[in-house]
mmCIF file with all atom_site columns, C-alpha atoms in Angstrom:
data_model
loop_
_atom_site.group_PDB
_atom_site.id
_atom_site.type_symbol
_atom_site.label_atom_id
_atom_site.label_alt_id
_atom_site.label_comp_id
_atom_site.label_asym_id
_atom_site.label_entity_id
_atom_site.label_seq_id
_atom_site.pdbx_PDB_ins_code
_atom_site.Cartn_x
_atom_site.Cartn_y
_atom_site.Cartn_z
_atom_site.occupancy
_atom_site.B_iso_or_equiv
_atom_site.pdbx_formal_charge
_atom_site.auth_seq_id
_atom_site.auth_comp_id
_atom_site.auth_asym_id
_atom_site.auth_atom_id
_atom_site.pdbx_PDB_model_num
ATOM 1   C CA . MET A 1 1   ? 92.083  93.817  119.205 1.00 69.00 ? 1   MET A CA 1
ATOM 2   C CA . GLU A 1 2   ? 91.681  93.097  115.357 1.00 92.00 ? 2   GLU A CA 1
ATOM 3   C CA . LEU A 1 3   ? 94.062  95.022  113.026 1.00 91.00 ? 3   LEU A CA 1
ATOM 4   C CA . ILE A 1 4   ? 91.634  97.111  112.161 1.00 91.00 ? 4   ILE A CA 1
ATOM 5   C CA . GLU A 1 5   ? 90.480  98.199  115.488 1.00 93.00 ? 5   GLU A CA 1
ATOM 6   C CA . LEU A 1 6   ? 94.011  98.826  116.689 1.00 92.00 ? 6   LEU A CA 1
ATOM 7   C CA . GLN A 1 7   ? 94.341  101.240 113.101 1.00 92.00 ? 7   GLN A CA 1
ATOM 8   C CA . ARG A 1 8   ? 91.069  103.289 114.217 1.00 93.00 ? 8   ARG A CA 1
ATOM 9   C CA . ASP A 1 9   ? 92.517  103.271 118.023 1.00 91.00 ? 9   ASP A CA 1
ATOM 10  C CA . CYS A 1 10  ? 95.515  104.853 116.783 1.00 90.00 ? 10  CYS A CA 1
ATOM 11  C CA . ALA A 1 11  ? 93.914  107.031 114.263 1.00 92.00 ? 11  ALA A CA 1
ATOM 12  C CA . THR A 1 12  ? 91.422  108.449 117.260 1.00 90.00 ? 12  THR A CA 1
ATOM 13  C CA . ARG A 1 13  ? 93.706  108.708 120.152 1.00 91.00 ? 13  ARG A CA 1
ATOM 14  C CA . GLN A 1 14  ? 96.465  110.199 118.007 1.00 90.00 ? 14  GLN A CA 1
ATOM 15  C CA . LYS A 1 15  ? 94.226  112.435 116.304 1.00 94.00 ? 15  LYS A CA 1
ATOM 16  C CA . ARG A 1 16  ? 95.965  110.968 112.856 1.00 94.00 ? 16  ARG A CA 1
ATOM 17  C CA . GLY A 1 17  ? 99.430  112.521 114.021 1.00 93.00 ? 17  GLY A CA 1
ATOM 18  C CA . LEU A 1 18  ? 97.729  116.119 113.343 1.00 96.00 ? 18  LEU A CA 1
ATOM 19  C CA . HIS A 1 19  ? 100.213 117.430 116.146 1.00 95.00 ? 19  HIS A CA 1
ATOM 20  C CA . PHE A 1 20  ? 103.067 116.290 113.762 1.00 95.00 ? 20  PHE A CA 1
ATOM 21  C CA . ILE A 1 21  ? 101.809 117.934 110.686 1.00 97.00 ? 21  ILE A CA 1
ATOM 22  C CA . LEU A 1 22  ? 101.131 121.149 112.717 1.00 97.00 ? 22  LEU A CA 1
ATOM 23  C CA . ALA A 1 23  ? 104.477 120.970 114.285 1.00 97.00 ? 23  ALA A CA 1
ATOM 24  C CA . SER A 1 24  ? 105.993 120.767 110.696 1.00 97.00 ? 24  SER A CA 1
ATOM 25  C CA . VAL A 1 25  ? 103.951 123.736 109.503 1.00 98.00 ? 25  VAL A CA 1
ATOM 26  C CA . VAL A 1 26  ? 105.757 125.605 112.140 1.00 98.00 ? 26  VAL A CA 1
ATOM 27  C CA . VAL A 1 27  ? 109.415 124.095 110.878 1.00 98.00 ? 27  VAL A CA 1
ATOM 28  C CA . TRP A 1 28  ? 108.783 124.758 107.477 1.00 98.00 ? 28  TRP A CA 1
ATOM 29  C CA . GLY A 1 29  ? 108.190 128.209 108.454 1.00 98.00 ? 29  GLY A CA 1
ATOM 30  C CA . LEU A 1 30  ? 111.657 128.404 110.187 1.00 98.00 ? 30  LEU A CA 1
ATOM 31  C CA . ILE A 1 31  ? 113.065 126.756 107.255 1.00 98.00 ? 31  ILE A CA 1
ATOM 32  C CA . LEU A 1 32  ? 111.583 129.592 105.082 1.00 98.00 ? 32  LEU A CA 1
ATOM 33  C CA . ILE A 1 33  ? 113.165 132.294 107.529 1.00 98.00 ? 33  ILE A CA 1
ATOM 34  C CA . ALA A 1 34  ? 116.714 130.467 107.211 1.00 98.00 ? 34  ALA A CA 1
ATOM 35  C CA . HIS A 1 35  ? 116.027 130.378 103.470 1.00 98.00 ? 35  HIS A CA 1
ATOM 36  C CA . LEU A 1 36  ? 115.059 134.338 103.046 1.00 98.00 ? 36  LEU A CA 1
ATOM 37  C CA . THR A 1 37  ? 118.702 135.391 104.836 1.00 98.00 ? 37  THR A CA 1
ATOM 38  C CA . ASP A 1 38  ? 121.806 136.238 102.887 1.00 97.00 ? 38  ASP A CA 1
ATOM 39  C CA . TYR A 1 39  ? 123.883 133.550 104.064 1.00 98.00 ? 39  TYR A CA 1
ATOM 40  C CA . SER A 1 40  ? 125.263 131.090 101.874 1.00 98.00 ? 40  SER A CA 1
ATOM 41  C CA . ILE A 1 41  ? 123.558 128.093 100.372 1.00 97.00 ? 41  ILE A CA 1
ATOM 42  C CA . GLU A 1 42  ? 125.364 125.847 102.597 1.00 97.00 ? 42  GLU A CA 1
ATOM 43  C CA . THR A 1 43  ? 125.085 127.886 105.844 1.00 98.00 ? 43  THR A CA 1
ATOM 44  C CA . LYS A 1 44  ? 121.024 127.880 104.570 1.00 98.00 ? 44  LYS A CA 1
ATOM 45  C CA . ASN A 1 45  ? 121.192 123.940 104.515 1.00 97.00 ? 45  ASN A CA 1
ATOM 46  C CA . ILE A 1 46  ? 122.824 123.536 107.768 1.00 97.00 ? 46  ILE A CA 1
ATOM 47  C CA . LEU A 1 47  ? 119.967 125.661 109.303 1.00 98.00 ? 47  LEU A CA 1
ATOM 48  C CA . THR A 1 48  ? 117.465 123.692 107.566 1.00 97.00 ? 48  THR A CA 1
ATOM 49  C CA . PHE A 1 49  ? 118.923 120.699 109.789 1.00 95.00 ? 49  PHE A CA 1
ATOM 50  C CA . CYS A 1 50  ? 118.851 122.458 112.749 1.00 96.00 ? 50  CYS A CA 1
ATOM 51  C CA . CYS A 1 51  ? 115.396 123.578 112.340 1.00 96.00 ? 51  CYS A CA 1
ATOM 52  C CA . SER A 1 52  ? 114.103 120.198 112.122 1.00 93.00 ? 52  SER A CA 1
ATOM 53  C CA . ALA A 1 53  ? 115.232 119.285 115.381 1.00 94.00 ? 53  ALA A CA 1
ATOM 54  C CA . VAL A 1 54  ? 112.087 121.359 117.280 1.00 96.00 ? 54  VAL A CA 1
ATOM 55  C CA . LEU A 1 55  ? 109.837 118.814 115.673 1.00 94.00 ? 55  LEU A CA 1
ATOM 56  C CA . PHE A 1 56  ? 109.811 116.514 118.250 1.00 93.00 ? 56  PHE A CA 1
ATOM 57  C CA . PRO A 1 57  ? 109.456 118.808 121.269 1.00 96.00 ? 57  PRO A CA 1
ATOM 58  C CA . LEU A 1 58  ? 107.214 121.095 119.322 1.00 97.00 ? 58  LEU A CA 1
ATOM 59  C CA . SER A 1 59  ? 105.138 118.054 118.665 1.00 94.00 ? 59  SER A CA 1
ATOM 60  C CA . TRP A 1 60  ? 105.097 116.920 122.127 1.00 95.00 ? 60  TRP A CA 1
ATOM 61  C CA . GLY A 1 61  ? 103.717 120.504 123.319 1.00 97.00 ? 61  GLY A CA 1
ATOM 62  C CA . LEU A 1 62  ? 100.883 120.505 120.832 1.00 96.00 ? 62  LEU A CA 1
ATOM 63  C CA . SER A 1 63  ? 99.720  117.069 121.327 1.00 94.00 ? 63  SER A CA 1
ATOM 64  C CA . LYS A 1 64  ? 99.254  118.319 125.395 1.00 95.00 ? 64  LYS A CA 1
ATOM 65  C CA . VAL A 1 65  ? 97.471  121.387 124.267 1.00 96.00 ? 65  VAL A CA 1
ATOM 66  C CA . LEU A 1 66  ? 95.301  119.410 121.741 1.00 94.00 ? 66  LEU A CA 1
ATOM 67  C CA . GLY A 1 67  ? 94.803  116.671 124.013 1.00 92.00 ? 67  GLY A CA 1
ATOM 68  C CA . ILE A 1 68  ? 96.522  114.082 122.034 1.00 92.00 ? 68  ILE A CA 1
ATOM 69  C CA . ASP A 1 69  ? 97.826  110.958 123.301 1.00 88.00 ? 69  ASP A CA 1
ATOM 70  C CA . PHE A 1 70  ? 101.489 111.139 122.206 1.00 85.00 ? 70  PHE A CA 1
ATOM 71  C CA . GLU A 1 71  ? 102.725 107.999 123.448 1.00 83.00 ? 71  GLU A CA 1
ATOM 72  C CA . GLY A 1 72  ? 99.711  105.262 122.443 1.00 81.00 ? 72  GLY A CA 1
ATOM 73  C CA . LYS A 1 73  ? 100.546 103.339 125.132 1.00 82.00 ? 73  LYS A CA 1
ATOM 74  C CA . GLY A 1 74  ? 98.908  99.753  125.156 1.00 84.00 ? 74  GLY A CA 1
ATOM 75  C CA . ASN A 1 75  ? 98.537  99.814  121.318 1.00 90.00 ? 75  ASN A CA 1
ATOM 76  C CA . PRO A 1 76  ? 101.434 97.483  119.452 1.00 89.00 ? 76  PRO A CA 1
ATOM 77  C CA . LEU A 1 77  ? 100.972 99.645  116.393 1.00 90.00 ? 77  LEU A CA 1
ATOM 78  C CA . THR A 1 78  ? 102.712 102.720 117.947 1.00 84.00 ? 78  THR A CA 1
ATOM 79  C CA . LYS A 1 79  ? 105.775 100.869 117.431 1.00 83.00 ? 79  LYS A CA 1
ATOM 80  C CA . ALA A 1 80  ? 105.383 100.943 113.924 1.00 84.00 ? 80  ALA A CA 1
ATOM 81  C CA . GLY A 1 81  ? 104.299 104.300 113.880 1.00 83.00 ? 81  GLY A CA 1
ATOM 82  C CA . ILE A 1 82  ? 108.171 104.750 115.584 1.00 83.00 ? 82  ILE A CA 1
ATOM 83  C CA . ILE A 1 83  ? 109.490 102.732 112.985 1.00 84.00 ? 83  ILE A CA 1
ATOM 84  C CA . PHE A 1 84  ? 107.842 104.683 110.065 1.00 85.00 ? 84  PHE A CA 1
ATOM 85  C CA . SER A 1 85  ? 109.663 108.020 111.778 1.00 83.00 ? 85  SER A CA 1
ATOM 86  C CA . VAL A 1 86  ? 112.998 106.544 112.372 1.00 84.00 ? 86  VAL A CA 1
ATOM 87  C CA . ASN A 1 87  ? 113.107 105.178 108.989 1.00 83.00 ? 87  ASN A CA 1
ATOM 88  C CA . GLN A 1 88  ? 112.847 108.672 107.488 1.00 83.00 ? 88  GLN A CA 1
ATOM 89  C CA . MET A 1 89  ? 116.265 109.358 109.186 1.00 83.00 ? 89  MET A CA 1
ATOM 90  C CA . LEU A 1 90  ? 118.087 106.666 107.216 1.00 88.00 ? 90  LEU A CA 1
ATOM 91  C CA . TYR A 1 91  ? 116.951 108.644 103.986 1.00 90.00 ? 91  TYR A CA 1
ATOM 92  C CA . ILE A 1 92  ? 118.086 112.033 105.368 1.00 90.00 ? 92  ILE A CA 1
ATOM 93  C CA . LEU A 1 93  ? 121.451 110.578 104.510 1.00 92.00 ? 93  LEU A CA 1
ATOM 94  C CA . ILE A 1 94  ? 120.681 111.361 100.584 1.00 94.00 ? 94  ILE A CA 1
ATOM 95  C CA . ALA A 1 95  ? 119.956 114.941 101.684 1.00 94.00 ? 95  ALA A CA 1
ATOM 96  C CA . MET A 1 96  ? 123.475 114.842 103.384 1.00 94.00 ? 96  MET A CA 1
ATOM 97  C CA . TRP A 1 97  ? 124.988 113.790 100.155 1.00 95.00 ? 97  TRP A CA 1
ATOM 98  C CA . VAL A 1 98  ? 122.998 116.056 97.970  1.00 96.00 ? 98  VAL A CA 1
ATOM 99  C CA . PHE A 1 99  ? 124.059 119.117 100.558 1.00 95.00 ? 99  PHE A CA 1
ATOM 100 C CA . ALA A 1 100 ? 127.791 118.187 99.912  1.00 95.00 ? 100 ALA A CA 1
ATOM 101 C CA . ALA A 1 101 ? 126.997 117.045 95.970  1.00 97.00 ? 101 ALA A CA 1
ATOM 102 C CA . VAL A 1 102 ? 124.332 119.535 94.743  1.00 97.00 ? 102 VAL A CA 1
ATOM 103 C CA . PRO A 1 103 ? 123.391 122.322 97.717  1.00 97.00 ? 103 PRO A CA 1
ATOM 104 C CA . GLU A 1 104 ? 121.191 124.295 95.666  1.00 97.00 ? 104 GLU A CA 1
ATOM 105 C CA . LYS A 1 105 ? 118.747 121.266 95.402  1.00 98.00 ? 105 LYS A CA 1
ATOM 106 C CA . MET A 1 106 ? 119.478 120.124 98.871  1.00 98.00 ? 106 MET A CA 1
ATOM 107 C CA . LEU A 1 107 ? 115.917 121.369 100.316 1.00 98.00 ? 107 LEU A CA 1
ATOM 108 C CA . MET A 1 108 ? 113.996 120.204 97.201  1.00 98.00 ? 108 MET A CA 1
ATOM 109 C CA . VAL A 1 109 ? 115.274 116.274 98.096  1.00 97.00 ? 109 VAL A CA 1
ATOM 110 C CA . TYR A 1 110 ? 114.798 117.060 101.758 1.00 97.00 ? 110 TYR A CA 1
ATOM 111 C CA . SER A 1 111 ? 111.105 117.805 101.001 1.00 97.00 ? 111 SER A CA 1
ATOM 112 C CA . MET A 1 112 ? 110.826 114.957 98.846  1.00 97.00 ? 112 MET A CA 1
ATOM 113 C CA . ILE A 1 113 ? 111.917 112.727 101.375 1.00 96.00 ? 113 ILE A CA 1
ATOM 114 C CA . PHE A 1 114 ? 109.612 114.407 104.199 1.00 95.00 ? 114 PHE A CA 1
ATOM 115 C CA . GLY A 1 115 ? 106.715 113.357 101.669 1.00 96.00 ? 115 GLY A CA 1
ATOM 116 C CA . ALA A 1 116 ? 107.379 110.233 100.842 1.00 95.00 ? 116 ALA A CA 1
ATOM 117 C CA . HIS A 1 117 ? 108.096 109.029 104.277 1.00 94.00 ? 117 HIS A CA 1
ATOM 118 C CA . LEU A 1 118 ? 104.253 110.074 105.139 1.00 95.00 ? 118 LEU A CA 1
ATOM 119 C CA . MET A 1 119 ? 102.596 106.803 102.903 1.00 95.00 ? 119 MET A CA 1
ATOM 120 C CA . PRO A 1 120 ? 103.012 104.409 105.732 1.00 94.00 ? 120 PRO A CA 1
ATOM 121 C CA . TYR A 1 121 ? 100.905 106.323 107.843 1.00 94.00 ? 121 TYR A CA 1
ATOM 122 C CA . SER A 1 122 ? 98.146  106.416 105.116 1.00 95.00 ? 122 SER A CA 1
ATOM 123 C CA . TRP A 1 123 ? 97.922  102.509 106.257 1.00 95.00 ? 123 TRP A CA 1
ATOM 124 C CA . LEU A 1 124 ? 98.333  103.140 110.133 1.00 94.00 ? 124 LEU A CA 1
ATOM 125 C CA . TYR A 1 125 ? 95.794  106.078 110.483 1.00 94.00 ? 125 TYR A CA 1
ATOM 126 C CA . GLN A 1 126 ? 93.269  104.511 107.446 1.00 94.00 ? 126 GLN A CA 1
ATOM 127 C CA . SER A 1 127 ? 94.449  107.997 106.042 1.00 96.00 ? 127 SER A CA 1
ATOM 128 C CA . LYS A 1 128 ? 93.396  109.310 102.390 1.00 96.00 ? 128 LYS A CA 1
ATOM 129 C CA . SER A 1 129 ? 94.884  112.484 103.010 1.00 97.00 ? 129 SER A CA 1
ATOM 130 C CA . TYR A 1 130 ? 98.213  111.051 104.355 1.00 97.00 ? 130 TYR A CA 1
ATOM 131 C CA . LEU A 1 131 ? 98.233  108.909 101.101 1.00 97.00 ? 131 LEU A CA 1
ATOM 132 C CA . VAL A 1 132 ? 97.621  111.832 98.544  1.00 97.00 ? 132 VAL A CA 1
ATOM 133 C CA . SER A 1 133 ? 100.159 113.981 100.543 1.00 98.00 ? 133 SER A CA 1
ATOM 134 C CA . SER A 1 134 ? 102.929 111.293 100.615 1.00 97.00 ? 134 SER A CA 1
ATOM 135 C CA . ILE A 1 135 ? 102.235 111.557 96.562  1.00 98.00 ? 135 ILE A CA 1
ATOM 136 C CA . VAL A 1 136 ? 101.842 114.575 95.962  1.00 98.00 ? 136 VAL A CA 1
ATOM 137 C CA . ILE A 1 137 ? 104.786 116.275 98.405  1.00 98.00 ? 137 ILE A CA 1
ATOM 138 C CA . PRO A 1 138 ? 107.604 114.780 96.556  1.00 98.00 ? 138 PRO A CA 1
ATOM 139 C CA . LEU A 1 139 ? 106.525 115.157 93.015  1.00 98.00 ? 139 LEU A CA 1
ATOM 140 C CA . LEU A 1 140 ? 105.264 119.035 93.824  1.00 98.00 ? 140 LEU A CA 1
ATOM 141 C CA . SER A 1 141 ? 108.784 119.606 95.422  1.00 98.00 ? 141 SER A CA 1
ATOM 142 C CA . LEU A 1 142 ? 110.419 117.936 92.404  1.00 98.00 ? 142 LEU A CA 1
ATOM 143 C CA . VAL A 1 143 ? 108.781 120.709 90.149  1.00 98.00 ? 143 VAL A CA 1
ATOM 144 C CA . VAL A 1 144 ? 109.041 123.626 92.509  1.00 98.00 ? 144 VAL A CA 1
ATOM 145 C CA . GLY A 1 145 ? 112.652 122.765 93.436  1.00 98.00 ? 145 GLY A CA 1
ATOM 146 C CA . LEU A 1 146 ? 113.596 122.463 89.541  1.00 98.00 ? 146 LEU A CA 1
ATOM 147 C CA . LEU A 1 147 ? 112.015 125.683 88.681  1.00 98.00 ? 147 LEU A CA 1
ATOM 148 C CA . PHE A 1 148 ? 112.308 127.954 91.841  1.00 98.00 ? 148 PHE A CA 1
ATOM 149 C CA . PRO A 1 149 ? 114.398 129.006 94.620  1.00 97.00 ? 149 PRO A CA 1
ATOM 150 C CA . PRO A 1 150 ? 114.263 127.201 97.509  1.00 98.00 ? 150 PRO A CA 1
ATOM 151 C CA . PHE A 1 151 ? 112.712 129.820 99.399  1.00 98.00 ? 151 PHE A CA 1
ATOM 152 C CA . VAL A 1 152 ? 109.870 129.338 97.379  1.00 98.00 ? 152 VAL A CA 1
ATOM 153 C CA . LEU A 1 153 ? 109.445 125.556 98.166  1.00 98.00 ? 153 LEU A CA 1
ATOM 154 C CA . ALA A 1 154 ? 110.049 126.403 101.622 1.00 98.00 ? 154 ALA A CA 1
ATOM 155 C CA . ALA A 1 155 ? 106.769 128.895 101.016 1.00 98.00 ? 155 ALA A CA 1
ATOM 156 C CA . VAL A 1 156 ? 104.708 126.126 98.923  1.00 98.00 ? 156 VAL A CA 1
ATOM 157 C CA . MET A 1 157 ? 105.580 123.582 101.843 1.00 98.00 ? 157 MET A CA 1
ATOM 158 C CA . ILE A 1 158 ? 104.135 125.708 104.509 1.00 98.00 ? 158 ILE A CA 1
ATOM 159 C CA . PHE A 1 159 ? 101.021 126.173 102.573 1.00 98.00 ? 159 PHE A CA 1
ATOM 160 C CA . VAL A 1 160 ? 100.813 122.572 101.833 1.00 98.00 ? 160 VAL A CA 1
ATOM 161 C CA . GLU A 1 161 ? 101.537 121.609 105.276 1.00 98.00 ? 161 GLU A CA 1
ATOM 162 C CA . ALA A 1 162 ? 98.375  123.675 106.464 1.00 98.00 ? 162 ALA A CA 1
ATOM 163 C CA . VAL A 1 163 ? 96.374  122.099 104.270 1.00 98.00 ? 163 VAL A CA 1
ATOM 164 C CA . PHE A 1 164 ? 97.121  118.762 105.016 1.00 98.00 ? 164 PHE A CA 1
ATOM 165 C CA . SER A 1 165 ? 96.761  119.700 109.017 1.00 97.00 ? 165 SER A CA 1
ATOM 166 C CA . LEU A 1 166 ? 93.093  120.970 107.736 1.00 97.00 ? 166 LEU A CA 1
ATOM 167 C CA . LEU A 1 167 ? 92.370  117.430 105.980 1.00 96.00 ? 167 LEU A CA 1
ATOM 168 C CA . LEU A 1 168 ? 93.385  115.593 108.807 1.00 95.00 ? 168 LEU A CA 1
ATOM 169 C CA . TYR A 1 169 ? 91.419  117.355 111.156 1.00 94.00 ? 169 TYR A CA 1
ATOM 170 C CA . TRP A 1 170 ? 88.400  116.953 108.962 1.00 95.00 ? 170 TRP A CA 1
ATOM 171 C CA . GLU A 1 171 ? 89.254  113.276 108.497 1.00 91.00 ? 171 GLU A CA 1
ATOM 172 C CA . GLY A 1 172 ? 89.056  113.196 112.304 1.00 85.00 ? 172 GLY A CA 1
ATOM 173 C CA . LYS A 1 173 ? 85.774  114.918 112.724 1.00 85.00 ? 173 LYS A CA 1
ATOM 174 C CA . LYS A 1 174 ? 84.149  112.190 110.389 1.00 77.00 ? 174 LYS A CA 1
#
């Protein structure tokens, strides 16, 4: 297969990763709940990391419900998608440093990392939605994170991820 055909195959069989983005709506909902509590900011930040642990199992379950090929076997570009995801784990170290140095800004940095990590998927899935989201999310996170408390940012992220999910769905229909 040619590269473009492999990209189309990934985009079609994996529905442009819609199951992961839908799962992230739930994760950001859990993060919002954590940040609405009366716990200390440090505890809220630890809960943020804990909330993120459900992303993979939830996206796997959603892939089964939505009929999405979770593993993408047979397409060598699936390995690139895995590398794009694992790469984010290295950037989470930055969020962990912010957790200790400036805990009230940890969620802002976390959401910026989340948004920026989406850019390679714009290439993998040939998706304008991923490209736009990978730019808008970090910029929006910076502005909202500097001007408002973390729970507002979490609420904004739920909205942004829901819109992103709709855009991916529409892209898949084309």
